[in-house]
Amino acid sequence: LLPALSQRWELSYQQSGTLFTAQFAASTLAVALSGWMISRWGFRFAINAGLLVMAIGVALLPMGTYQMALACIAAYGFGLGISVPAGNLVVAEVNPERRSSALSVVNFSWSVGAVACPFLIAAAARLHKVNQTLAGVGGLLFVVMLGILAIPSWVQEPKVSKNSDGNVKWRGRTFWILASLFFLYVGVENALGGWLATYAKSKETIPLVLAVMMPSFFYSALLCGRWLAPLILRSVDEIQWARIELVIACVGIMGLIFSRATFSVIASAIVTGAGLAAVYPITISLLSREFGDAASRVGSVMFTMANLGGSSIPWLVGFASSHSGSLKIGMAVPLLGAVMVFILHVTTWTPLTSRRRPELTADFSGAADTRRQSREADKTIKREK
């Protein structure tokens, strides 16, 4: 939307940047409040509140002045900050046996929107129907909210713990490792998605049209990877799969850094997107698994860390590039972030299959003891007869 909005109000680069600030600041505030809201009124209320604020902000965005646009963007940023954590956490809670798979489906759906909406807005701009399109999106958000309100009362949402925060190990090792994972992963994904087109454009061998399309290769691979993740996670442990994907992502980023030809940059972007596909859903799954009914309170901190990572690591790429004089050096920042995420996964969590192996051995030995006792009892009965 930015080119259309900039043209509409004749915005400078600084004013255009303020639009991002408005969305980010409001979203971060909402994320910080989401845990309290979920604990007090439940998941359904939080999601509906977010949808309502988003619907109003999106529908009214093109209808006023620049100052009103700032308020509208802050409004839908605030709505996203409430509904995204609530949506992720409720999906994790109602699917305890397959959290990562269910969260991959949700993130796949969001990825579909991220890939499709630029084309939708581009078509609307050519037809001079941007206002109507945004009003339609706002109306759709409102309809979804009404649909959630219409869910029968006998469909109960997961209960949220209302105990004091003293029961949560805020200073525990797991808490800080998860906070680091949220910060690093979202920062790495945003940095790659945000800088990929500029990085490709810096290569003299890549045509401008292909350079602009480069993020689409990345996000399409991310999309396909999240579509396939539920199928893969049926037979592969989530921790093992996260490690494999992170190795693939690191290889892809290294390929980007050392690529020169058009094909190698496209292939590296696809490999990187595929490698990052399931990491975020698995991270949210770990949050729910490790903190249980306290996940909603802890989640507000985690998603705030994600927002901070999503804004600071892309900035760090630009900072490193400016001071080194090379965007290739700047792209080493997301590579370092991906390596750190991999190290945290390797040193913190044990794959579920490894944890279950002793239990299975005990079960089998117990079953053998039971069968042996049963045979001895049968022999005793026969002797007595």
XYZ file of C-alpha atoms in Angstrom:
385
model
C 0.000 0.000 0.000
C 2.895 2.368 0.653
C 3.348 3.722 -2.917
C -0.380 4.460 -3.207
C -0.520 6.117 0.214
C 2.626 8.149 -0.462
C 1.188 9.396 -3.734
C -2.196 10.182 -2.181
C -0.782 12.485 0.520
C 2.510 13.406 -1.210
C 4.542 11.969 1.659
C 8.275 12.325 2.094
C 10.416 9.289 2.940
C 10.439 10.366 6.568
C 6.638 10.643 6.685
C 6.302 7.274 4.965
C 8.613 5.753 7.575
C 6.345 7.136 10.289
C 3.566 4.862 9.018
C 5.719 1.839 9.865
C 6.484 3.311 13.278
C 2.780 3.790 13.997
C 1.972 0.169 13.163
C 4.964 -1.273 15.030
C 4.528 0.801 18.198
C 0.809 0.042 18.460
C 1.363 -3.643 17.712
C 4.071 -3.947 20.377
C 1.827 -2.282 22.971
C -1.023 -4.639 22.081
C 1.190 -7.719 22.287
C 2.294 -6.650 25.749
C -1.379 -6.341 26.776
C -2.572 -9.532 25.059
C -1.549 -11.892 27.862
C -3.467 -9.875 30.454
C -6.491 -9.645 28.142
C -6.526 -13.392 27.429
C -6.152 -14.243 31.120
C -9.003 -11.920 32.081
C -11.540 -12.477 29.272
C -10.349 -15.501 27.294
C -9.027 -16.237 23.806
C -12.302 -15.606 21.972
C -12.715 -12.103 23.381
C -9.114 -11.167 22.539
C -9.370 -12.415 18.938
C -12.691 -10.626 18.393
C -11.386 -7.383 19.888
C -8.416 -7.542 17.535
C -10.610 -8.269 14.510
C -12.949 -5.367 15.308
C -10.136 -2.833 15.680
C -8.476 -4.140 12.494
C -11.748 -3.909 10.541
C -12.251 -0.273 11.540
C -8.635 0.686 10.845
C -8.448 -0.971 7.409
C -11.845 0.277 6.200
C -11.236 3.914 7.211
C -7.567 4.073 6.143
C -7.991 5.763 2.712
C -10.881 8.028 3.663
C -9.213 10.783 5.675
C -6.105 12.902 6.108
C -2.540 11.782 6.733
C -3.068 12.219 10.482
C -6.187 10.039 10.355
C -4.226 7.454 8.360
C -1.668 7.290 11.176
C -4.483 6.558 13.617
C -5.979 3.895 11.319
C -2.621 2.179 10.805
C -2.007 2.243 14.545
C -5.478 0.725 14.991
C -4.936 -2.283 12.748
C -1.408 -2.673 14.153
C -2.975 -2.813 17.617
C -5.542 -5.358 16.411
C -2.822 -7.577 14.943
C -0.886 -7.367 18.198
C -3.885 -8.739 20.109
C -5.234 -11.326 17.686
C -2.002 -12.928 16.432
C -0.759 -14.138 19.854
C -4.280 -15.177 20.874
C -4.806 -17.073 17.618
C -1.484 -18.899 17.866
C -1.928 -19.816 21.511
C -5.506 -21.064 21.224
C -4.539 -23.305 18.286
C -1.656 -24.712 20.330
C -3.916 -25.317 23.336
C -6.676 -27.174 21.471
C -4.170 -29.394 19.630
C -1.888 -30.680 22.421
C -0.907 -33.821 20.511
C -0.026 -32.052 17.249
C 0.751 -28.453 18.118
C 3.450 -27.900 15.496
C 1.326 -29.374 12.691
C -1.727 -27.272 13.586
C 0.341 -24.101 13.942
C 1.961 -24.790 10.570
C -1.514 -24.840 8.988
C -2.355 -21.478 10.591
C 0.938 -19.925 9.506
C 0.448 -21.419 6.040
C -2.892 -19.590 5.805
C -1.277 -16.316 6.821
C 1.479 -16.904 4.275
C -1.168 -17.318 1.569
C -2.464 -13.882 2.472
C 1.034 -12.390 2.478
C 1.725 -13.775 -0.999
C -1.694 -12.945 -2.488
C -2.410 -9.459 -1.114
C 0.300 -7.549 -3.037
C -1.212 -8.850 -6.286
C -4.715 -7.959 -5.043
C -3.670 -4.405 -4.170
C -1.774 -4.022 -7.463
C -4.891 -5.054 -9.418
C -7.043 -2.707 -7.331
C -4.639 0.167 -7.968
C -4.776 -0.379 -11.739
C -8.579 -0.293 -11.597
C -8.591 2.675 -9.161
C -10.500 0.543 -6.628
C -8.120 0.640 -3.645
C -10.707 2.323 -1.389
C -13.345 -0.271 -2.230
C -10.891 -3.133 -1.788
C -9.864 -1.953 1.668
C -13.513 -1.496 2.629
C -14.141 -5.068 1.469
C -11.233 -6.396 3.546
C -12.517 -4.482 6.563
C -15.980 -5.940 5.996
C -14.533 -9.455 5.759
C -12.724 -9.007 9.082
C -16.030 -7.908 10.631
C -17.821 -10.955 9.196
C -15.164 -13.274 10.663
C -15.676 -11.602 14.032
C -19.443 -12.206 13.769
C -18.748 -15.821 12.865
C -16.723 -16.292 16.045
C -19.476 -14.620 18.075
C -21.966 -17.053 16.548
C -20.081 -20.132 17.782
C -22.450 -22.014 20.133
C -21.815 -21.663 23.850
C -21.317 -25.417 24.215
C -18.127 -25.107 22.161
C -15.828 -24.222 25.043
C -12.465 -22.579 24.545
C -9.430 -23.738 26.554
C -9.354 -22.519 30.115
C -6.750 -19.891 30.901
C -4.988 -19.918 34.232
C -5.804 -16.857 36.340
C -3.184 -17.603 38.975
C -0.649 -15.001 39.914
C 2.480 -14.519 37.865
C 4.473 -15.916 40.767
C 3.893 -19.433 39.439
C 5.707 -18.599 36.204
C 9.474 -19.041 36.180
C 10.211 -15.669 34.619
C 13.918 -15.995 35.358
C 14.219 -19.617 34.322
C 16.609 -20.767 31.605
C 13.771 -21.973 29.361
C 12.062 -18.571 29.518
C 15.125 -16.680 28.326
C 15.990 -19.219 25.639
C 12.458 -19.048 24.209
C 12.566 -15.242 24.342
C 15.821 -15.358 22.376
C 14.318 -17.743 19.818
C 11.319 -15.467 19.205
C 13.573 -12.408 18.919
C 16.082 -14.053 16.584
C 13.726 -15.992 14.307
C 11.314 -13.156 13.510
C 14.255 -10.821 13.055
C 15.942 -13.226 10.625
C 12.768 -13.768 8.576
C 11.955 -10.044 8.404
C 15.541 -9.167 7.509
C 15.618 -11.661 4.646
C 12.173 -10.736 3.338
C 12.829 -7.017 3.651
C 16.326 -6.872 2.147
C 16.193 -9.630 -0.471
C 14.969 -7.408 -3.316
C 17.570 -4.739 -2.558
C 20.298 -7.371 -2.292
C 19.313 -8.902 -5.635
C 19.176 -5.420 -7.176
C 22.782 -4.835 -6.095
C 23.850 -7.688 -8.382
C 24.553 -6.209 -11.804
C 23.768 -9.525 -13.510
C 20.164 -9.666 -12.216
C 17.446 -7.756 -14.149
C 15.459 -5.245 -12.131
C 12.157 -7.102 -12.665
C 13.599 -10.329 -11.233
C 15.219 -8.453 -8.349
C 11.856 -6.973 -7.327
C 10.276 -10.445 -7.518
C 12.958 -12.101 -5.371
C 10.999 -11.871 -2.078
C 8.165 -13.765 -3.799
C 10.474 -16.770 -4.299
C 11.403 -16.633 -0.622
C 7.838 -16.322 0.674
C 6.474 -18.910 -1.776
C 9.014 -21.440 -0.485
C 8.037 -20.492 3.063
C 4.409 -21.052 2.082
C 5.018 -24.495 0.546
C 7.159 -25.547 3.493
C 4.386 -24.719 5.951
C 1.906 -26.619 3.801
C 4.098 -29.729 3.869
C 5.106 -29.451 7.538
C 2.008 -31.190 9.004
C 2.650 -34.189 6.741
C 6.345 -34.345 7.647
C 5.741 -33.933 11.382
C 3.609 -37.078 11.406
C 6.774 -39.163 11.125
C 9.572 -36.784 12.218
C 10.003 -35.317 15.695
C 9.451 -31.546 15.775
C 12.811 -30.784 17.424
C 14.691 -32.922 14.910
C 12.831 -31.283 12.035
C 13.560 -27.778 13.364
C 17.271 -28.623 13.470
C 17.219 -30.016 9.924
C 15.357 -26.958 8.648
C 17.763 -24.552 10.325
C 20.719 -26.286 8.683
C 18.938 -25.946 5.322
C 18.237 -22.256 6.021
C 21.878 -21.567 6.917
C 22.998 -23.239 3.691
C 20.489 -21.105 1.765
C 21.684 -17.837 3.347
C 25.298 -18.748 2.656
C 24.260 -19.416 -0.930
C 22.760 -15.907 -1.098
C 25.944 -14.332 0.214
C 28.185 -16.102 -2.300
C 25.811 -16.085 -5.287
C 26.484 -14.013 -8.367
C 24.246 -15.413 -11.105
C 20.474 -14.940 -11.247
C 19.706 -18.657 -10.962
C 21.870 -19.145 -7.866
C 20.229 -16.193 -6.068
C 16.739 -17.515 -6.871
C 17.688 -21.050 -5.789
C 19.228 -19.749 -2.549
C 16.130 -17.668 -1.779
C 13.927 -20.747 -2.275
C 16.174 -22.965 -0.123
C 16.236 -20.332 2.633
C 12.451 -19.951 2.663
C 11.935 -23.722 2.736
C 14.426 -24.021 5.583
C 12.669 -21.457 7.768
C 9.124 -22.701 7.068
C 8.344 -24.750 10.183
C 10.724 -23.126 12.675
C 8.306 -20.447 13.923
C 5.295 -22.786 14.387
C 7.560 -25.204 16.283
C 8.811 -22.337 18.470
C 5.228 -21.396 19.390
C 4.548 -25.086 20.069
C 7.480 -25.153 22.490
C 6.052 -22.109 24.285
C 2.752 -23.905 24.855
C 4.472 -27.185 25.777
C 6.903 -25.680 28.279
C 4.541 -23.272 30.081
C 1.150 -24.996 29.785
C -1.736 -22.909 31.073
C 0.650 -20.025 31.798
C 1.524 -19.744 28.085
C -0.893 -16.848 27.534
C 0.894 -14.677 30.106
C 4.363 -15.712 28.971
C 3.269 -15.389 25.332
C 2.742 -11.640 25.655
C 6.433 -11.294 26.483
C 7.504 -13.715 23.736
C 5.520 -12.006 20.977
C 6.817 -8.640 22.178
C 10.343 -10.023 21.774
C 9.349 -11.182 18.282
C 8.229 -7.646 17.402
C 11.465 -6.203 18.721
C 13.500 -8.703 16.710
C 11.436 -8.001 13.610
C 12.305 -4.320 13.806
C 15.887 -4.355 15.105
C 17.605 -7.108 13.085
C 16.563 -5.674 9.665
C 17.896 -2.315 10.918
C 21.123 -4.046 11.946
C 21.505 -5.382 8.389
C 21.347 -1.812 7.069
C 23.711 -0.568 9.777
C 26.316 -3.254 9.020
C 25.972 -2.685 5.283
C 26.419 1.089 5.588
C 29.522 0.823 7.766
C 31.126 -1.935 5.690
C 30.091 -0.507 2.329
C 28.721 -3.880 1.244
C 25.230 -5.356 1.548
C 26.880 -8.780 1.355
C 28.410 -8.109 4.792
C 25.012 -7.012 6.061
C 23.442 -10.309 4.934
C 25.811 -12.074 7.310
C 23.618 -10.719 10.141
C 20.613 -13.035 9.409
C 23.089 -15.897 8.840
C 24.528 -15.343 12.307
C 20.985 -15.166 13.719
C 20.011 -18.478 12.088
C 23.163 -20.145 13.432
C 22.332 -18.904 16.941
C 18.787 -20.293 16.672
C 20.240 -23.663 15.616
C 22.659 -23.689 18.572
C 19.828 -22.906 21.011
C 17.733 -25.763 19.599
C 20.626 -28.234 19.834
C 21.670 -27.305 23.372
C 18.231 -26.914 24.956
C 15.700 -29.516 23.815
C 15.895 -33.280 23.424
C 13.900 -34.847 20.582
C 10.732 -36.549 21.786
C 11.788 -39.906 20.318
C 14.921 -39.902 22.474
C 12.918 -39.116 25.586
C 10.429 -41.898 24.903
C 12.925 -44.688 24.278
C 13.544 -45.590 27.971
C 9.793 -45.515 28.632
C 9.150 -47.904 25.757
C 11.835 -50.265 27.050
C 10.245 -50.214 30.472
C 6.834 -50.885 28.969
C 8.098 -53.847 26.974
C 9.946 -55.346 29.958
C 6.843 -54.848 32.069
C 4.727 -56.600 29.460
C 7.236 -59.490 29.425
C 7.026 -59.803 33.221
C 3.238 -59.864 32.993
C 3.265 -62.629 30.375
C 5.774 -64.691 32.408
C 3.651 -64.361 35.545
C 0.571 -65.372 33.546
C 2.292 -68.546 32.264
C 3.443 -69.506 35.775
C -0.101 -69.021 37.086
C -1.454 -71.314 34.345
C 1.079 -74.020 35.252
C 0.110 -73.778 38.937
C -3.580 -74.189 38.104
C -2.863 -77.255 35.944
C -0.793 -78.906 38.725
C -3.577 -78.307 41.243
C -6.110 -79.860 38.886
